[in-house]
XYZ file of C-alpha atoms in Angstrom:
518
model
C -60.261 23.372 -39.153
C -57.150 21.356 -40.113
C -56.308 21.277 -43.805
C -55.985 17.462 -43.485
C -59.470 16.971 -42.076
C -61.306 14.112 -43.813
C -58.397 13.778 -46.277
C -57.977 10.300 -47.833
C -55.636 8.605 -50.322
C -52.822 11.199 -50.028
C -49.059 10.873 -49.978
C -46.491 12.997 -48.091
C -43.134 13.334 -49.855
C -39.668 14.316 -48.499
C -40.770 14.150 -44.859
C -38.850 13.454 -41.624
C -40.608 11.902 -38.643
C -39.084 12.210 -35.099
C -40.111 9.805 -32.367
C -39.167 10.098 -28.690
C -39.348 7.281 -26.173
C -39.525 8.430 -22.570
C -37.456 6.283 -20.171
C -38.320 5.858 -16.534
C -36.302 8.398 -14.493
C -33.689 7.103 -12.086
C -34.762 6.585 -8.529
C -32.961 8.457 -5.793
C -31.282 5.243 -4.663
C -29.978 4.590 -8.186
C -28.676 8.135 -8.295
C -26.996 7.595 -4.922
C -25.030 4.631 -6.304
C -23.145 6.939 -8.661
C -21.582 8.641 -5.642
C -20.268 5.657 -3.714
C -16.579 4.940 -3.039
C -16.643 1.199 -3.608
C -13.088 0.772 -2.362
C -14.007 2.167 1.060
C -16.106 -0.878 2.051
C -14.503 -3.306 4.485
C -15.177 -6.125 2.008
C -14.358 -4.212 -1.168
C -12.777 -6.101 -4.012
C -10.529 -3.095 -4.649
C -8.879 -3.534 -1.235
C -8.572 -7.322 -1.358
C -6.695 -8.762 0.562
C -6.871 -6.038 3.260
C -4.611 -6.174 6.319
C -6.212 -7.853 9.292
C -5.055 -9.073 12.674
C -3.040 -12.274 12.739
C -4.918 -15.048 14.613
C -4.507 -14.903 18.415
C -2.985 -11.402 18.288
C -4.591 -8.166 19.470
C -7.033 -10.309 21.456
C -7.430 -7.858 24.349
C -8.006 -4.874 22.064
C -10.539 -6.687 19.885
C -12.379 -7.898 22.978
C -12.485 -4.372 24.412
C -13.982 -2.957 21.202
C -16.548 -5.747 20.777
C -17.580 -5.419 24.432
C -18.032 -1.671 23.923
C -20.217 -2.214 20.867
C -22.255 -4.889 22.643
C -22.602 -2.861 25.845
C -20.857 -5.488 27.973
C -18.206 -3.205 29.458
C -19.512 -1.031 32.288
C -16.696 1.476 31.851
C -17.495 2.177 28.186
C -21.166 1.215 27.969
C -22.474 4.778 27.746
C -19.918 5.943 25.179
C -21.322 6.159 21.658
C -18.000 6.952 19.979
C -14.693 5.133 20.398
C -11.343 6.466 19.216
C -8.693 3.861 18.436
C -5.378 5.653 18.021
C -1.694 4.913 17.781
C 1.546 5.610 15.990
C 2.077 5.098 12.283
C 2.166 1.403 11.495
C 0.724 0.344 14.853
C -1.929 -1.837 13.199
C -5.016 0.354 13.503
C -6.397 -0.542 10.065
C -5.837 -4.245 10.682
C -7.821 -3.987 13.912
C -10.613 -1.982 12.244
C -10.773 -4.535 9.418
C -10.939 -7.429 11.879
C -13.712 -5.731 13.871
C -15.684 -5.110 10.665
C -15.407 -8.759 9.638
C -16.479 -9.953 13.089
C -19.516 -7.656 13.129
C -20.459 -8.609 9.586
C -20.255 -12.272 10.527
C -22.534 -11.646 13.502
C -25.048 -9.832 11.252
C -24.650 -6.392 12.782
C -25.916 -3.539 10.626
C -22.560 -2.104 9.626
C -21.320 0.716 7.405
C -17.647 1.504 6.959
C -15.333 3.935 5.246
C -11.627 3.091 5.018
C -9.750 6.233 4.024
C -6.652 5.921 1.818
C -4.602 8.961 0.850
C -3.429 7.509 -2.467
C -6.918 6.619 -3.693
C -8.777 9.520 -5.379
C -12.117 8.318 -3.994
C -10.892 7.417 -0.510
C -8.427 10.271 -0.048
C -11.131 12.886 0.548
C -14.479 13.031 2.337
C -16.523 13.967 -0.751
C -18.074 10.496 -0.930
C -18.038 9.713 2.796
C -21.700 10.318 3.598
C -23.113 8.802 0.408
C -20.939 5.698 0.832
C -22.126 5.178 4.409
C -25.756 5.822 3.430
C -25.609 3.273 0.608
C -24.395 0.565 2.986
C -27.121 1.372 5.511
C -29.771 1.440 2.792
C -29.023 -2.096 1.601
C -29.198 -3.488 5.146
C -31.975 -1.529 6.844
C -35.730 -1.917 6.172
C -37.100 -0.443 2.949
C -38.429 2.623 4.762
C -34.880 3.961 5.116
C -34.273 3.592 1.378
C -37.589 5.284 0.595
C -36.588 8.251 2.722
C -33.242 8.467 0.876
C -35.160 8.312 -2.428
C -37.361 11.153 -1.258
C -34.357 13.321 -0.345
C -32.690 12.844 -3.740
C -35.900 13.384 -5.702
C -36.568 16.648 -3.894
C -32.963 17.821 -3.894
C -30.856 16.078 -6.571
C -27.945 18.351 -5.662
C -27.795 17.206 -2.040
C -24.400 15.663 -2.843
C -23.010 19.157 -3.416
C -24.126 20.353 0.001
C -21.858 20.566 3.033
C -20.991 17.469 5.031
C -23.218 18.815 7.789
C -26.218 19.091 5.448
C -25.590 15.630 3.996
C -25.298 14.013 7.424
C -28.550 15.598 8.538
C -30.603 14.865 5.407
C -29.228 11.433 4.499
C -28.265 9.878 7.826
C -29.826 11.431 10.901
C -33.339 12.235 9.654
C -33.885 8.924 7.786
C -32.695 6.981 10.850
C -34.938 8.965 13.188
C -37.944 8.357 10.949
C -37.149 4.634 10.805
C -36.855 4.172 14.573
C -39.833 6.412 15.334
C -41.905 4.145 13.090
C -41.440 1.325 15.579
C -38.418 -0.406 14.066
C -36.052 -1.852 16.654
C -32.886 -3.916 16.648
C -31.170 -6.025 19.280
C -27.789 -4.480 18.532
C -26.514 -0.994 17.861
C -25.908 0.047 14.295
C -22.180 0.525 13.782
C -20.191 2.912 11.594
C -16.434 2.367 11.248
C -14.279 5.228 9.969
C -10.698 4.050 9.550
C -7.621 6.106 8.697
C -9.279 9.454 9.342
C -5.817 11.046 9.336
C -5.443 9.953 5.689
C -8.208 12.325 4.626
C -6.144 14.940 2.788
C -7.847 18.021 4.213
C -6.934 18.300 7.900
C -9.823 20.666 8.615
C -12.241 18.060 7.257
C -10.810 15.512 9.694
C -11.890 17.716 12.586
C -15.308 18.356 11.026
C -15.960 14.628 10.706
C -15.244 14.226 14.414
C -17.594 17.104 15.247
C -20.307 15.717 12.969
C -20.076 12.306 14.605
C -20.779 13.843 18.005
C -23.554 16.052 16.614
C -25.211 13.006 15.090
C -25.318 11.155 18.406
C -25.495 13.941 20.985
C -29.233 13.508 21.596
C -28.800 9.753 22.130
C -31.980 9.113 20.154
C -30.401 6.770 17.584
C -28.971 3.334 18.544
C -25.742 3.946 16.654
C -22.086 3.669 17.652
C -19.118 5.023 15.707
C -15.579 3.637 15.783
C -12.900 6.062 14.566
C -9.346 4.821 13.982
C -6.519 7.237 13.267
C -3.094 8.490 14.152
C -3.097 11.105 16.935
C -2.769 14.028 14.527
C -3.221 17.495 15.987
C -6.461 18.345 14.143
C -8.098 15.148 15.353
C -6.863 15.323 18.939
C -7.781 19.007 19.188
C -11.314 18.190 18.077
C -11.665 15.209 20.425
C -10.108 16.663 23.579
C -13.002 18.979 24.533
C -15.685 16.383 23.801
C -17.659 15.037 26.797
C -15.989 11.968 28.283
C -19.406 10.412 28.816
C -19.769 10.021 25.048
C -16.187 9.070 24.169
C -14.102 5.972 24.874
C -10.437 5.812 23.909
C -8.064 2.957 23.187
C -4.386 3.774 22.751
C -2.236 1.216 20.983
C 0.577 1.380 23.503
C 2.530 -0.917 25.786
C -0.560 -1.762 27.835
C -1.669 -4.238 25.178
C 1.525 -6.357 25.008
C 2.332 -5.455 21.420
C 5.780 -7.051 21.644
C 4.233 -10.392 22.582
C 1.799 -10.194 19.661
C 4.555 -9.200 17.230
C 6.740 -12.124 18.321
C 3.811 -14.491 17.850
C 3.117 -13.051 14.392
C 6.770 -13.372 13.367
C 7.072 -16.922 14.677
C 3.936 -18.092 12.859
C 4.919 -16.352 9.630
C 8.411 -17.859 9.635
C 6.816 -21.275 10.186
C 4.648 -20.650 7.115
C 7.764 -19.766 5.119
C 9.478 -22.979 6.209
C 6.427 -25.023 5.202
C 5.402 -23.280 1.976
C 8.409 -21.595 0.363
C 9.651 -23.185 -2.900
C 13.093 -23.567 -1.285
C 11.749 -24.951 1.995
C 13.909 -28.081 1.624
C 16.989 -25.884 2.058
C 15.784 -24.013 5.142
C 17.224 -25.369 8.426
C 14.685 -26.564 10.973
C 16.232 -24.256 13.579
C 15.746 -21.180 11.382
C 15.310 -18.415 12.327
C 17.417 -18.289 15.505
C 15.830 -16.831 18.630
C 18.185 -13.871 18.666
C 16.940 -12.904 15.185
C 13.380 -12.798 16.524
C 14.579 -10.725 19.479
C 16.153 -8.180 17.132
C 13.068 -7.929 14.922
C 10.760 -7.491 17.914
C 13.000 -4.798 19.387
C 13.237 -2.909 16.103
C 9.460 -3.055 15.709
C 9.003 -0.879 18.827
C 5.495 -2.209 19.229
C 4.525 -1.216 15.663
C 3.419 -4.036 13.387
C 4.468 -2.316 10.166
C 8.177 -3.039 10.696
C 7.557 -6.728 11.378
C 5.096 -7.155 8.507
C 7.401 -5.348 6.063
C 10.353 -7.505 7.118
C 8.589 -10.858 6.743
C 6.987 -9.820 3.453
C 10.491 -9.182 2.119
C 11.860 -12.448 3.524
C 8.935 -14.523 2.211
C 9.403 -13.644 -1.472
C 9.324 -16.910 -3.469
C 11.959 -15.553 -5.871
C 14.757 -15.465 -3.300
C 16.300 -17.488 -0.487
C 14.544 -16.621 2.791
C 17.701 -17.282 4.809
C 19.674 -14.762 2.754
C 16.900 -12.182 2.860
C 16.602 -12.391 6.636
C 20.346 -11.753 6.863
C 19.842 -8.647 4.717
C 17.078 -7.425 7.034
C 19.321 -8.001 10.053
C 22.234 -6.212 8.390
C 24.419 -9.319 8.259
C 24.413 -9.457 4.462
C 24.417 -6.344 2.217
C 21.488 -5.968 -0.197
C 22.064 -6.005 -3.926
C 21.981 -2.728 -5.828
C 18.424 -1.459 -6.107
C 17.134 -3.890 -3.482
C 15.209 -2.130 -0.701
C 13.933 -4.402 2.082
C 12.017 -1.597 3.765
C 10.652 0.364 0.816
C 7.131 0.442 2.288
C 8.391 1.647 5.663
C 10.693 4.212 4.045
C 7.778 5.644 2.060
C 5.788 6.013 5.285
C 8.612 7.850 7.048
C 9.144 10.081 3.995
C 5.450 10.984 3.856
C 5.170 11.871 7.539
C 8.379 13.891 7.762
C 7.851 15.775 4.507
C 4.405 16.747 5.749
C 6.057 18.914 8.404
C 6.943 21.591 5.838
C 10.343 22.833 4.728
C 10.773 25.482 7.432
C 9.992 23.269 10.420
C 11.526 20.098 8.988
C 15.144 21.231 9.378
C 14.737 21.934 13.085
C 12.636 18.808 13.624
C 15.395 16.667 12.111
C 18.023 18.368 14.289
C 15.947 17.590 17.378
C 15.366 13.986 16.300
C 19.092 13.591 15.675
C 19.822 15.055 19.117
C 17.518 12.533 20.792
C 18.935 9.630 18.773
C 22.599 10.529 19.353
C 22.322 11.735 22.927
C 24.292 9.424 25.242
C 22.118 7.183 27.415
C 21.589 8.383 30.956
C 20.271 6.509 33.951
C 16.686 7.378 33.037
C 16.932 6.886 29.268
C 14.643 9.876 28.686
C 15.212 13.476 27.634
C 12.787 16.130 28.757
C 11.090 18.576 26.451
C 12.459 21.393 28.608
C 16.037 20.168 28.068
C 15.559 20.075 24.301
C 14.098 23.576 24.265
C 16.965 24.896 26.385
C 19.607 23.168 24.283
C 18.264 24.631 21.028
C 17.414 28.024 22.615
C 13.710 27.612 21.922
C 10.798 29.149 23.767
C 8.706 26.984 26.059
C 6.078 25.208 23.973
C 8.040 25.305 20.722
C 8.831 21.584 20.774
C 5.159 20.769 21.223
C 4.269 22.941 18.243
C 7.034 21.455 16.091
C 6.239 17.835 16.881
C 2.506 18.117 16.239
C 3.034 17.347 12.566
C 5.085 14.208 13.295
C 3.075 12.933 16.244
C 2.825 9.450 14.765
C 6.639 9.129 14.946
C 7.484 11.215 18.014
C 5.519 11.410 21.256
C 5.737 13.910 24.096
C 4.749 11.762 27.060
C 4.794 12.397 30.774
C 7.714 10.280 31.965
C 9.440 9.552 35.236
C 12.741 11.426 34.951
C 15.604 10.893 37.390
C 18.033 13.652 38.269
C 21.028 14.180 40.522
C 24.420 12.453 40.275
C 23.034 9.192 41.599
C 19.502 9.463 40.241
C 18.224 10.205 43.731
C 15.780 12.887 42.546
C 12.831 12.092 40.333
C 9.692 13.678 38.978
C 7.268 13.437 36.075
C 7.700 15.749 33.125
C 7.057 15.746 29.352
C 9.771 13.849 27.504
C 10.592 13.339 23.829
C 10.218 9.707 22.801
C 10.923 8.121 19.405
C 8.104 5.666 18.675
C 9.932 3.758 15.926
C 13.358 2.288 16.688
C 13.821 1.750 12.946
C 13.558 5.508 12.325
C 17.228 5.770 13.299
C 18.232 3.208 10.666
C 16.230 5.111 8.067
C 17.602 8.574 8.844
C 21.231 7.438 9.123
C 21.186 5.568 5.795
C 21.466 7.958 2.842
C 20.323 5.317 0.343
C 17.003 5.097 2.195
C 16.327 8.593 3.486
C 17.707 10.602 0.534
C 17.074 14.316 1.271
C 16.187 13.499 4.893
C 19.575 11.917 5.591
C 21.220 12.770 8.915
C 25.024 12.595 8.959
C 26.081 11.613 12.527
C 29.615 13.168 12.410
C 28.199 16.488 11.208
C 25.474 16.342 13.834
C 28.027 15.622 16.561
C 29.960 18.711 15.492
C 26.791 20.832 15.468
C 25.768 19.665 18.928
C 29.289 20.238 20.260
C 29.215 23.812 18.975
C 25.900 24.340 20.755
C 27.306 22.809 23.939
C 30.320 25.128 23.839
C 28.070 28.121 23.259
C 26.026 27.188 26.333
C 29.074 26.577 28.520
C 30.750 29.850 27.600
C 27.647 31.780 28.540
C 27.426 29.982 31.866
C 24.481 27.799 30.849
C 24.900 24.056 31.347
C 21.282 22.988 31.390
C 20.894 19.667 29.648
C 24.677 19.353 29.257
C 26.265 18.975 32.677
C 29.677 20.541 31.994
C 32.582 19.481 29.831
C 32.571 15.901 31.100
C 29.081 15.555 29.662
C 30.123 17.402 26.509
C 32.707 14.719 25.778
C 29.929 12.119 25.773
C 28.100 13.941 23.000
C 30.987 13.716 20.574
C 33.253 10.824 19.521
C 36.889 11.525 20.384
C 37.760 11.885 16.703
C 35.306 14.728 16.326
C 37.236 16.879 18.816
C 40.254 17.141 16.535
C 40.467 20.578 14.943
C 37.166 21.695 16.407
C 38.734 24.803 17.953
C 39.601 26.146 14.508
C 35.890 26.513 13.808
C 35.460 29.194 16.480
C 36.528 32.795 16.790
C 38.889 32.789 19.844
C 37.732 36.176 21.215
C 34.297 34.694 21.741
C 35.772 32.208 24.217
C 37.808 34.423 26.543
C 36.515 32.993 29.807
C 38.521 30.393 31.686
C 35.905 27.785 30.877
C 35.995 28.629 27.185
C 39.794 28.523 27.013
C 39.850 25.155 28.735
C 37.374 23.796 26.260
C 39.304 25.065 23.250
C 42.508 23.566 24.603
C 40.855 20.183 25.036
C 39.215 20.247 21.628
C 42.488 21.092 19.888
C 44.732 18.580 21.637
């Protein structure tokens, strides 16, 4: 019996009373919100104002993607995944953003994740699944959210599981339960994953591709996934063996009249500058001249990033647009510290430095060789010629260029041969995708440690030519007459002093040394 039983009129001195108020525990959905990358949404305030397609540009590409999503294109109707790919700066994110806004406006059930390497939340895939699930949960019937709640309440550490486990527990199974309950929709659900190549872990990039196919392989969920990325090796290697019946591809290449779209974008933007710039009263009506547009379109090489970077620089309200365009065109020198193409330079730096120190030196030598090689009747240089010239094994160029695939492509091209171009065949050729890459690499103020010095490169290539000729190999060179085309006449002076004469005892070698020392 308690010692306080039936006690009355008593006082307790020097006492401490503790009270505890129990709060309602968080729901699984509330817990989910703590693991969402808000900046990855297509309409995120963190990304405002995101790049999007200029009006009346990229019309054919946008139509092709919308028709695929809507099932209106017989050629792509059965594909549940579409890969939109292209070189760095080709405008993939702008297209993905435009598609997202169109679908959102048409009330499609949409979830998106826009990767961004410089954002701690968007630079990895740690929050990919939870971010997609959150967006689906706020748009789908409550049953989907209840299932997500159930998963979190039974396994609060689901967010620490593998991507595969998260996809299964938080995406596939809740969607299956929802549609098996009788829920239906007139349109496919859509997931957009943009900038997959900007996910820092390359192995994760490939896993995301594999997971996308695993999610849809059974075709029991009305869901389509749009993936936009550069054609990086991990992504292409993962996509290549996938069944063509499930995959549609759109390459941002010459088939979609990029030059026409870029010219239209430039023309409209310059009109905006003439109408809105604080110094518009001092801009001639005829500005810019047509030849300036021609130059900008040519330098863009079908990639929107050059054009957008140029007009952004020209449009600055703090400076005269006419002067800034002259700087972009190289007519007027920039002031100290002024960098018209800082954004583009940073992109080139990032891609090239990603090749690694060992491979980078040889990659730059090959790029310099392609850029400085004299034009021939076909304008192309085969991969085989490059490998022979640099004494590489077959396949080495492909391995080297994998890490810079968004700047350099190895395409099957029609190559002409013979003295009059009478022979032709298709073979892999090295192609520079950005005409402005040459300007970057040959300008020390822009490229810094990546700078290529043309005179030094000419000397290097001449030495390699001589080495080939003296061993009886002329593949890719064509004899001394071709050798002269590789090197400016001034570079021949004193070149013979660089070589040990005994190495060049053949008649061909002696003739070369005599010519180079004249």
